[in-house]
Amino acid sequence: MTSNRRRNRYTVAFYNVENLFDTVDNPNTYDNDYTPNGKLRWSRKKYNHKLRKITSVISQLGNNQSAHPPVIVGLVEVENAKVVKDLVKHKNLSKFNYDYVHYDSPDERGIDVALMYNKDFFEVIFSETHPLSLTDDEGDVDYTRDLLVVKGMFNDEVVHVLINHWPSRREGETETEKNRIKAAQLTRSVMDKIKQEESAPKFIVMGDFNDNPINKSIEEYLMCEDLYNPMKPLYERGIGTTTHYKKWHLFDQIIFSRDFFDMEKSKHSFLHAKVYNRDWLKIYKGKYEGSPFRTFIGPFYKGGFSDHFPVYITLEKEV
């Protein structure tokens, strides 16, 4: 591939970084396990090790296609602005011109969503969050992650980036499906509002949806005729980003406007989507062999990266 072609290609990525907590106790959240005296003995050394691991991955996403580090990186399971800042300032990324967008969300565990972006190619115009209103079986408020919306100038094209972390399946897939449908409805309503205000807006919708591309929340409630999900063909080929009881799921997805296929309607065109599942990101032996090499398995520290593989898409700019 010529150097000119590589320079005109850009990476958009998403990464669930699995409980990226600092070591300081926040009295307002359930982060006690991730403190030096907590159950997981979360030390400064372990935190720095995780920062090094995560930043090394981010720096390599898409580098076989693009001459640039990722322009946009959606993040979930970050505790606060400090840990995002520590990622951006880490020596693995500090030579790149990264900044970030972060808001504290009401999630009870204290984990948030965030956006990292390379200021050489992306300029933030506007950002906001939208809370997801859920209640538990007793009718009490069930606090979860907000939807983050960032409007920006990607090279010379306006793009709306929506970063999601939908409710988990912890109490069962069927039992919790209604919560992910509500999350999908929130995302669609935000997009519909933008469509009313702008002519032919372009969207990049990413996140850990805790559902696969074929599940109802995504297929019936999020997708519409002007969106394309490049992760669905990957899922149909058996490719996933995380495992549960040795079954692969592709919860981590990047979905975008179909205009990215048409150079007459867009200044960027879609080339391909990938799950970044290199061998060195996997557990190499034992009963979890081939699964993502994570930081903890239960209470046991393993020193890995995350329990999810990152995903990315490559876009090519019109020249």
mmCIF file of C-alpha atoms in Angstrom:
data_model
loop_
_atom_site.group_PDB
_atom_site.id
_atom_site.type_symbol
_atom_site.label_atom_id
_atom_site.label_comp_id
_atom_site.label_asym_id
_atom_site.label_seq_id
_atom_site.Cartn_x
_atom_site.Cartn_y
_atom_site.Cartn_z
ATOM 1 C CA MET A 1 0.000 0.000 0.000
ATOM 2 C CA THR A 2 1.368 3.436 -0.924
ATOM 3 C CA SER A 3 2.117 5.949 1.809
ATOM 4 C CA ASN A 4 -0.391 8.390 0.264
ATOM 5 C CA ARG A 5 -3.207 5.871 0.598
ATOM 6 C CA ARG A 6 -2.263 5.173 4.214
ATOM 7 C CA ARG A 7 -2.275 8.907 4.958
ATOM 8 C CA ASN A 8 -5.825 9.222 3.606
ATOM 9 C CA ARG A 9 -7.162 6.397 5.766
ATOM 10 C CA TYR A 10 -8.499 6.923 9.273
ATOM 11 C CA THR A 11 -9.413 4.621 12.138
ATOM 12 C CA VAL A 12 -12.507 4.900 14.345
ATOM 13 C CA ALA A 13 -12.344 2.553 17.337
ATOM 14 C CA PHE A 14 -14.247 1.390 20.388
ATOM 15 C CA TYR A 15 -12.877 -0.333 23.495
ATOM 16 C CA ASN A 16 -14.456 -1.628 26.695
ATOM 17 C CA VAL A 17 -11.426 -1.360 28.972
ATOM 18 C CA GLU A 18 -12.845 -3.505 31.816
ATOM 19 C CA ASN A 19 -13.037 -1.593 35.071
ATOM 20 C CA LEU A 20 -10.382 1.062 34.587
ATOM 21 C CA PHE A 21 -10.455 2.434 38.136
ATOM 22 C CA ASP A 22 -7.924 4.636 39.846
ATOM 23 C CA THR A 23 -6.854 3.643 43.375
ATOM 24 C CA VAL A 24 -8.759 6.374 45.251
ATOM 25 C CA ASP A 25 -11.974 5.547 47.086
ATOM 26 C CA ASN A 26 -14.987 7.519 45.856
ATOM 27 C CA PRO A 27 -17.477 7.637 48.753
ATOM 28 C CA ASN A 28 -20.382 8.083 46.328
ATOM 29 C CA THR A 29 -19.859 4.859 44.329
ATOM 30 C CA TYR A 30 -19.212 1.178 44.885
ATOM 31 C CA ASP A 31 -15.524 1.287 43.997
ATOM 32 C CA ASN A 32 -14.179 -0.072 47.294
ATOM 33 C CA ASP A 33 -12.820 -3.252 45.690
ATOM 34 C CA TYR A 34 -10.550 -1.126 43.497
ATOM 35 C CA THR A 35 -8.540 0.424 46.324
ATOM 36 C CA PRO A 36 -5.255 -0.711 47.914
ATOM 37 C CA ASN A 37 -7.086 -2.128 50.940
ATOM 38 C CA GLY A 38 -10.075 -3.423 49.000
ATOM 39 C CA LYS A 39 -10.920 -7.000 48.087
ATOM 40 C CA LEU A 40 -8.901 -6.833 44.843
ATOM 41 C CA ARG A 41 -5.870 -5.097 46.396
ATOM 42 C CA TRP A 42 -5.892 -2.583 43.553
ATOM 43 C CA SER A 43 -2.510 -0.847 43.814
ATOM 44 C CA ARG A 44 -0.800 1.968 41.973
ATOM 45 C CA LYS A 45 1.505 -0.612 40.372
ATOM 46 C CA LYS A 46 -1.450 -2.615 39.022
ATOM 47 C CA TYR A 47 -3.157 0.566 37.820
ATOM 48 C CA ASN A 48 -0.045 1.724 35.958
ATOM 49 C CA HIS A 49 0.365 -1.735 34.449
ATOM 50 C CA LYS A 50 -3.206 -1.599 33.142
ATOM 51 C CA LEU A 51 -2.671 1.891 31.694
ATOM 52 C CA ARG A 52 0.390 0.618 29.827
ATOM 53 C CA LYS A 53 -1.528 -2.372 28.484
ATOM 54 C CA ILE A 54 -4.566 -0.397 27.297
ATOM 55 C CA THR A 55 -2.567 2.422 25.702
ATOM 56 C CA SER A 56 -0.360 -0.052 23.865
ATOM 57 C CA VAL A 57 -3.484 -1.543 22.271
ATOM 58 C CA ILE A 58 -5.020 1.812 21.350
ATOM 59 C CA SER A 59 -1.784 2.966 19.701
ATOM 60 C CA GLN A 60 -1.834 -0.052 17.364
ATOM 61 C CA LEU A 61 -5.482 -0.094 16.290
ATOM 62 C CA GLY A 62 -5.723 0.177 12.506
ATOM 63 C CA ASN A 63 -2.013 0.752 11.975
ATOM 64 C CA ASN A 64 -1.876 -1.876 9.230
ATOM 65 C CA GLN A 65 -4.164 0.334 7.113
ATOM 66 C CA SER A 66 -3.652 3.903 8.304
ATOM 67 C CA ALA A 67 -0.589 6.061 8.859
ATOM 68 C CA HIS A 68 -2.351 7.670 11.848
ATOM 69 C CA PRO A 69 -3.336 6.443 15.305
ATOM 70 C CA PRO A 70 -7.111 6.178 15.792
ATOM 71 C CA VAL A 71 -8.877 9.508 15.277
ATOM 72 C CA ILE A 72 -11.807 8.561 17.521
ATOM 73 C CA VAL A 73 -11.794 6.038 20.371
ATOM 74 C CA GLY A 74 -15.001 5.406 22.291
ATOM 75 C CA LEU A 75 -14.352 4.087 25.799
ATOM 76 C CA VAL A 76 -16.542 2.416 28.401
ATOM 77 C CA GLU A 77 -15.854 1.239 31.948
ATOM 78 C CA VAL A 78 -13.689 4.238 32.815
ATOM 79 C CA GLU A 79 -14.146 5.479 36.374
ATOM 80 C CA ASN A 80 -13.688 9.206 35.898
ATOM 81 C CA ALA A 81 -11.978 11.971 33.942
ATOM 82 C CA LYS A 82 -8.689 11.305 35.725
ATOM 83 C CA VAL A 83 -8.265 7.802 34.290
ATOM 84 C CA VAL A 84 -9.069 9.055 30.779
ATOM 85 C CA LYS A 85 -6.534 11.844 31.213
ATOM 86 C CA ASP A 86 -3.983 9.272 32.392
ATOM 87 C CA LEU A 87 -4.588 7.298 29.186
ATOM 88 C CA VAL A 88 -4.170 10.370 26.989
ATOM 89 C CA LYS A 89 -1.002 11.489 28.792
ATOM 90 C CA HIS A 90 0.605 8.039 28.939
ATOM 91 C CA LYS A 91 3.928 7.757 27.131
ATOM 92 C CA ASN A 92 2.386 5.294 24.638
ATOM 93 C CA LEU A 93 -0.043 8.008 23.478
ATOM 94 C CA SER A 94 1.428 11.337 24.589
ATOM 95 C CA LYS A 95 3.191 11.930 21.271
ATOM 96 C CA PHE A 96 -0.224 12.019 19.597
ATOM 97 C CA ASN A 97 -2.485 15.024 19.925
ATOM 98 C CA TYR A 98 -5.269 13.414 21.972
ATOM 99 C CA ASP A 99 -7.915 15.080 24.061
ATOM 100 C CA TYR A 100 -11.103 13.666 25.540
ATOM 101 C CA VAL A 101 -14.760 14.239 26.392
ATOM 102 C CA HIS A 102 -16.038 12.822 29.672
ATOM 103 C CA TYR A 103 -19.036 13.363 31.941
ATOM 104 C CA ASP A 104 -19.713 11.670 35.273
ATOM 105 C CA SER A 105 -22.692 9.355 35.008
ATOM 106 C CA PRO A 106 -24.962 8.156 37.838
ATOM 107 C CA ASP A 107 -23.935 4.498 37.446
ATOM 108 C CA GLU A 108 -23.814 2.870 40.881
ATOM 109 C CA ARG A 109 -20.485 1.185 40.189
ATOM 110 C CA GLY A 110 -19.039 4.542 39.147
ATOM 111 C CA ILE A 111 -18.154 3.586 35.588
ATOM 112 C CA ASP A 112 -18.657 6.019 32.720
ATOM 113 C CA VAL A 113 -18.355 6.350 28.963
ATOM 114 C CA ALA A 114 -15.893 8.714 27.273
ATOM 115 C CA LEU A 115 -14.493 9.790 23.930
ATOM 116 C CA MET A 116 -10.816 10.146 23.082
ATOM 117 C CA TYR A 117 -10.086 12.071 19.904
ATOM 118 C CA ASN A 118 -7.048 13.149 17.946
ATOM 119 C CA LYS A 119 -7.159 16.950 17.624
ATOM 120 C CA ASP A 120 -5.191 16.819 14.375
ATOM 121 C CA PHE A 121 -8.230 15.340 12.635
ATOM 122 C CA PHE A 122 -11.253 15.900 14.889
ATOM 123 C CA GLU A 123 -12.598 19.086 16.464
ATOM 124 C CA VAL A 124 -15.388 18.951 19.045
ATOM 125 C CA ILE A 125 -18.257 21.315 18.267
ATOM 126 C CA PHE A 126 -20.686 20.262 20.975
ATOM 127 C CA SER A 127 -21.205 17.463 23.510
ATOM 128 C CA GLU A 128 -23.905 16.388 25.939
ATOM 129 C CA THR A 129 -25.196 13.346 27.796
ATOM 130 C CA HIS A 130 -28.650 11.785 27.966
ATOM 131 C CA PRO A 131 -29.633 9.750 31.031
ATOM 132 C CA LEU A 132 -31.296 6.354 30.641
ATOM 133 C CA SER A 133 -34.246 6.107 33.034
ATOM 134 C CA LEU A 134 -34.715 2.590 34.419
ATOM 135 C CA THR A 135 -36.500 1.163 37.440
ATOM 136 C CA ASP A 136 -36.011 -2.152 39.211
ATOM 137 C CA ASP A 137 -38.721 -4.653 40.176
ATOM 138 C CA GLU A 138 -39.523 -2.633 43.314
ATOM 139 C CA GLY A 139 -40.003 0.547 41.308
ATOM 140 C CA ASP A 140 -36.804 2.176 42.551
ATOM 141 C CA VAL A 141 -34.519 4.066 40.163
ATOM 142 C CA ASP A 142 -31.850 1.814 38.649
ATOM 143 C CA TYR A 143 -28.912 4.098 37.894
ATOM 144 C CA THR A 144 -26.844 3.252 34.823
ATOM 145 C CA ARG A 145 -24.556 4.834 32.243
ATOM 146 C CA ASP A 146 -25.574 7.903 30.240
ATOM 147 C CA LEU A 147 -25.560 8.112 26.463
ATOM 148 C CA LEU A 148 -22.712 10.395 25.354
ATOM 149 C CA VAL A 149 -23.267 12.462 22.204
ATOM 150 C CA VAL A 150 -20.395 14.376 20.594
ATOM 151 C CA LYS A 151 -20.820 16.517 17.503
ATOM 152 C CA GLY A 152 -17.534 17.233 15.793
ATOM 153 C CA MET A 153 -15.688 18.112 12.637
ATOM 154 C CA PHE A 154 -13.967 14.952 11.370
ATOM 155 C CA ASN A 155 -11.416 16.372 8.940
ATOM 156 C CA ASP A 156 -13.842 18.708 7.102
ATOM 157 C CA GLU A 157 -17.051 16.777 7.673
ATOM 158 C CA VAL A 158 -19.600 17.132 10.502
ATOM 159 C CA VAL A 159 -20.206 13.820 12.313
ATOM 160 C CA HIS A 160 -22.302 12.898 15.356
ATOM 161 C CA VAL A 161 -20.672 10.244 17.558
ATOM 162 C CA LEU A 162 -22.931 8.424 20.030
ATOM 163 C CA ILE A 163 -21.232 6.274 22.683
ATOM 164 C CA ASN A 164 -23.312 3.663 24.498
ATOM 165 C CA HIS A 165 -22.901 1.202 27.347
ATOM 166 C CA TRP A 166 -26.220 -0.600 27.584
ATOM 167 C CA PRO A 167 -27.494 -2.480 30.669
ATOM 168 C CA SER A 168 -25.905 -5.842 31.315
ATOM 169 C CA ARG A 169 -27.325 -9.360 31.173
ATOM 170 C CA ARG A 170 -26.249 -10.073 34.735
ATOM 171 C CA GLU A 171 -29.765 -11.073 35.893
ATOM 172 C CA GLY A 172 -30.370 -13.045 32.683
ATOM 173 C CA GLU A 173 -30.628 -12.198 28.994
ATOM 174 C CA THR A 174 -34.428 -12.472 28.806
ATOM 175 C CA GLU A 175 -35.046 -10.795 32.147
ATOM 176 C CA THR A 176 -32.960 -7.741 31.231
ATOM 177 C CA GLU A 177 -33.862 -7.423 27.536
ATOM 178 C CA LYS A 178 -36.400 -4.676 28.231
ATOM 179 C CA ASN A 179 -33.633 -2.456 29.629
ATOM 180 C CA ARG A 180 -31.542 -2.716 26.472
ATOM 181 C CA ILE A 181 -34.619 -2.018 24.364
ATOM 182 C CA LYS A 182 -35.122 1.181 26.383
ATOM 183 C CA ALA A 183 -31.483 2.088 25.752
ATOM 184 C CA ALA A 184 -31.987 1.518 22.015
ATOM 185 C CA GLN A 185 -35.105 3.671 22.053
ATOM 186 C CA LEU A 186 -33.184 6.471 23.776
ATOM 187 C CA THR A 187 -30.428 6.338 21.153
ATOM 188 C CA ARG A 188 -32.926 6.343 18.298
ATOM 189 C CA SER A 189 -34.864 9.261 19.813
ATOM 190 C CA VAL A 190 -31.664 11.325 20.106
ATOM 191 C CA MET A 191 -30.809 10.565 16.483
ATOM 192 C CA ASP A 192 -34.335 11.419 15.336
ATOM 193 C CA LYS A 193 -34.117 14.778 17.092
ATOM 194 C CA ILE A 194 -30.811 15.544 15.343
ATOM 195 C CA LYS A 195 -32.409 14.564 12.010
ATOM 196 C CA GLN A 196 -35.172 17.113 12.629
ATOM 197 C CA GLU A 197 -32.616 19.844 13.253
ATOM 198 C CA GLU A 198 -30.092 19.061 10.498
ATOM 199 C CA SER A 199 -30.200 17.997 6.886
ATOM 200 C CA ALA A 200 -28.775 14.493 6.315
ATOM 201 C CA PRO A 201 -26.660 14.264 9.496
ATOM 202 C CA LYS A 202 -23.997 11.565 9.634
ATOM 203 C CA PHE A 203 -23.833 9.234 12.611
ATOM 204 C CA ILE A 204 -21.270 6.907 14.119
ATOM 205 C CA VAL A 205 -22.975 4.889 16.865
ATOM 206 C CA MET A 206 -20.670 2.758 18.971
ATOM 207 C CA GLY A 207 -20.682 0.938 22.248
ATOM 208 C CA ASP A 208 -20.876 -2.164 24.353
ATOM 209 C CA PHE A 209 -24.515 -2.962 23.710
ATOM 210 C CA ASN A 210 -24.543 -6.154 25.810
ATOM 211 C CA ASP A 211 -26.459 -7.615 22.874
ATOM 212 C CA ASN A 212 -25.329 -9.150 19.604
ATOM 213 C CA PRO A 213 -26.032 -7.579 16.191
ATOM 214 C CA ILE A 214 -28.994 -9.931 15.633
ATOM 215 C CA ASN A 215 -30.720 -9.269 18.965
ATOM 216 C CA LYS A 216 -34.042 -7.446 19.089
ATOM 217 C CA SER A 217 -32.718 -4.303 20.787
ATOM 218 C CA ILE A 218 -30.385 -3.624 17.877
ATOM 219 C CA GLU A 219 -32.188 -5.169 14.913
ATOM 220 C CA GLU A 220 -35.683 -3.858 15.705
ATOM 221 C CA TYR A 221 -35.173 -0.794 17.895
ATOM 222 C CA LEU A 222 -31.834 0.775 16.949
ATOM 223 C CA MET A 223 -31.303 0.010 13.275
ATOM 224 C CA CYS A 224 -33.153 1.924 10.566
ATOM 225 C CA GLU A 225 -32.908 2.121 6.791
ATOM 226 C CA ASP A 226 -30.163 4.763 6.849
ATOM 227 C CA LEU A 227 -27.832 2.875 9.227
ATOM 228 C CA TYR A 228 -25.447 0.013 8.483
ATOM 229 C CA ASN A 229 -23.966 -2.433 10.999
ATOM 230 C CA PRO A 230 -20.654 -3.836 9.675
ATOM 231 C CA MET A 231 -20.365 -6.038 12.775
ATOM 232 C CA LYS A 232 -23.277 -8.254 11.755
ATOM 233 C CA PRO A 233 -21.346 -10.095 8.997
ATOM 234 C CA LEU A 234 -18.474 -10.639 11.454
ATOM 235 C CA TYR A 235 -20.857 -12.083 14.034
ATOM 236 C CA GLU A 236 -22.414 -14.372 11.428
ATOM 237 C CA ARG A 237 -18.906 -15.714 10.756
ATOM 238 C CA GLY A 238 -18.530 -16.611 14.430
ATOM 239 C CA ILE A 239 -16.283 -13.695 15.376
ATOM 240 C CA GLY A 240 -16.813 -12.150 18.822
ATOM 241 C CA THR A 241 -15.350 -9.665 21.271
ATOM 242 C CA THR A 242 -16.086 -11.352 24.608
ATOM 243 C CA THR A 243 -16.928 -14.800 25.942
ATOM 244 C CA HIS A 244 -19.465 -16.075 28.433
ATOM 245 C CA TYR A 245 -19.404 -19.756 29.372
ATOM 246 C CA LYS A 246 -17.147 -20.365 26.346
ATOM 247 C CA LYS A 247 -19.671 -18.831 23.954
ATOM 248 C CA TRP A 248 -18.539 -15.863 21.845
ATOM 249 C CA HIS A 249 -20.589 -12.652 21.766
ATOM 250 C CA LEU A 250 -20.066 -9.551 19.656
ATOM 251 C CA PHE A 251 -21.424 -6.955 22.074
ATOM 252 C CA ASP A 252 -18.917 -4.278 20.986
ATOM 253 C CA GLN A 253 -20.047 -2.670 17.761
ATOM 254 C CA ILE A 254 -19.616 0.389 15.546
ATOM 255 C CA ILE A 255 -22.667 1.273 13.440
ATOM 256 C CA PHE A 256 -22.766 4.172 10.990
ATOM 257 C CA SER A 257 -24.795 6.077 8.410
ATOM 258 C CA ARG A 258 -25.049 4.432 5.002
ATOM 259 C CA ASP A 259 -23.861 7.715 3.484
ATOM 260 C CA PHE A 260 -20.342 6.527 4.346
ATOM 261 C CA PHE A 261 -20.669 4.164 1.374
ATOM 262 C CA ASP A 262 -21.343 7.017 -1.045
ATOM 263 C CA MET A 263 -18.567 9.471 -1.878
ATOM 264 C CA GLU A 264 -21.108 11.821 -3.422
ATOM 265 C CA LYS A 265 -22.821 12.183 -0.047
ATOM 266 C CA SER A 266 -19.800 11.868 2.222
ATOM 267 C CA LYS A 267 -16.181 12.955 2.314
ATOM 268 C CA HIS A 268 -15.226 9.631 3.911
ATOM 269 C CA SER A 269 -16.018 6.154 2.625
ATOM 270 C CA PHE A 270 -16.175 2.916 4.601
ATOM 271 C CA LEU A 271 -13.533 0.305 3.821
ATOM 272 C CA HIS A 272 -13.836 -2.406 6.447
ATOM 273 C CA ALA A 273 -14.574 -3.356 10.058
ATOM 274 C CA LYS A 274 -12.363 -5.454 12.313
ATOM 275 C CA VAL A 275 -12.287 -7.070 15.722
ATOM 276 C CA TYR A 276 -8.764 -6.540 17.052
ATOM 277 C CA ASN A 277 -8.152 -10.030 18.413
ATOM 278 C CA ARG A 278 -4.415 -10.547 18.093
ATOM 279 C CA ASP A 279 -3.002 -13.619 19.827
ATOM 280 C CA TRP A 280 -1.182 -11.543 22.433
ATOM 281 C CA LEU A 281 -4.556 -10.201 23.609
ATOM 282 C CA LYS A 282 -5.743 -13.739 24.406
ATOM 283 C CA ILE A 283 -5.305 -16.210 27.240
ATOM 284 C CA TYR A 284 -2.877 -18.742 25.804
ATOM 285 C CA LYS A 285 -3.603 -21.867 27.868
ATOM 286 C CA GLY A 286 -6.025 -23.474 30.286
ATOM 287 C CA LYS A 287 -9.803 -23.644 30.256
ATOM 288 C CA TYR A 288 -10.087 -20.019 29.115
ATOM 289 C CA GLU A 289 -7.655 -20.467 26.217
ATOM 290 C CA GLY A 290 -8.419 -18.090 23.340
ATOM 291 C CA SER A 291 -10.587 -15.762 25.428
ATOM 292 C CA PRO A 292 -9.592 -12.119 26.005
ATOM 293 C CA PHE A 293 -6.675 -11.812 28.443
ATOM 294 C CA ARG A 294 -8.374 -9.867 31.196
ATOM 295 C CA THR A 295 -7.203 -8.024 34.295
ATOM 296 C CA PHE A 296 -9.062 -10.242 36.759
ATOM 297 C CA ILE A 297 -10.765 -13.622 36.577
ATOM 298 C CA GLY A 298 -13.097 -13.469 39.540
ATOM 299 C CA PRO A 299 -11.001 -12.202 42.463
ATOM 300 C CA PHE A 300 -7.736 -13.411 40.931
ATOM 301 C CA TYR A 301 -5.408 -10.845 39.381
ATOM 302 C CA LYS A 302 -4.094 -11.909 35.961
ATOM 303 C CA GLY A 303 -2.572 -8.644 34.756
ATOM 304 C CA GLY A 304 -4.133 -8.689 31.309
ATOM 305 C CA PHE A 305 -5.823 -6.095 29.152
ATOM 306 C CA SER A 306 -9.616 -6.405 29.228
ATOM 307 C CA ASP A 307 -12.377 -8.998 29.026
ATOM 308 C CA HIS A 308 -13.337 -7.479 25.647
ATOM 309 C CA PHE A 309 -11.434 -7.136 22.394
ATOM 310 C CA PRO A 310 -11.566 -3.670 20.815
ATOM 311 C CA VAL A 311 -13.236 -3.087 17.450
ATOM 312 C CA TYR A 312 -12.539 -0.543 14.729
ATOM 313 C CA ILE A 313 -13.548 0.598 11.282
ATOM 314 C CA THR A 314 -11.372 2.129 8.577
ATOM 315 C CA LEU A 315 -12.577 5.122 6.578
ATOM 316 C CA GLU A 316 -10.931 6.605 3.514
ATOM 317 C CA LYS A 317 -11.021 10.326 2.847
ATOM 318 C CA GLU A 318 -11.807 11.730 -0.566
ATOM 319 C CA VAL A 319 -8.760 13.462 -2.106
#
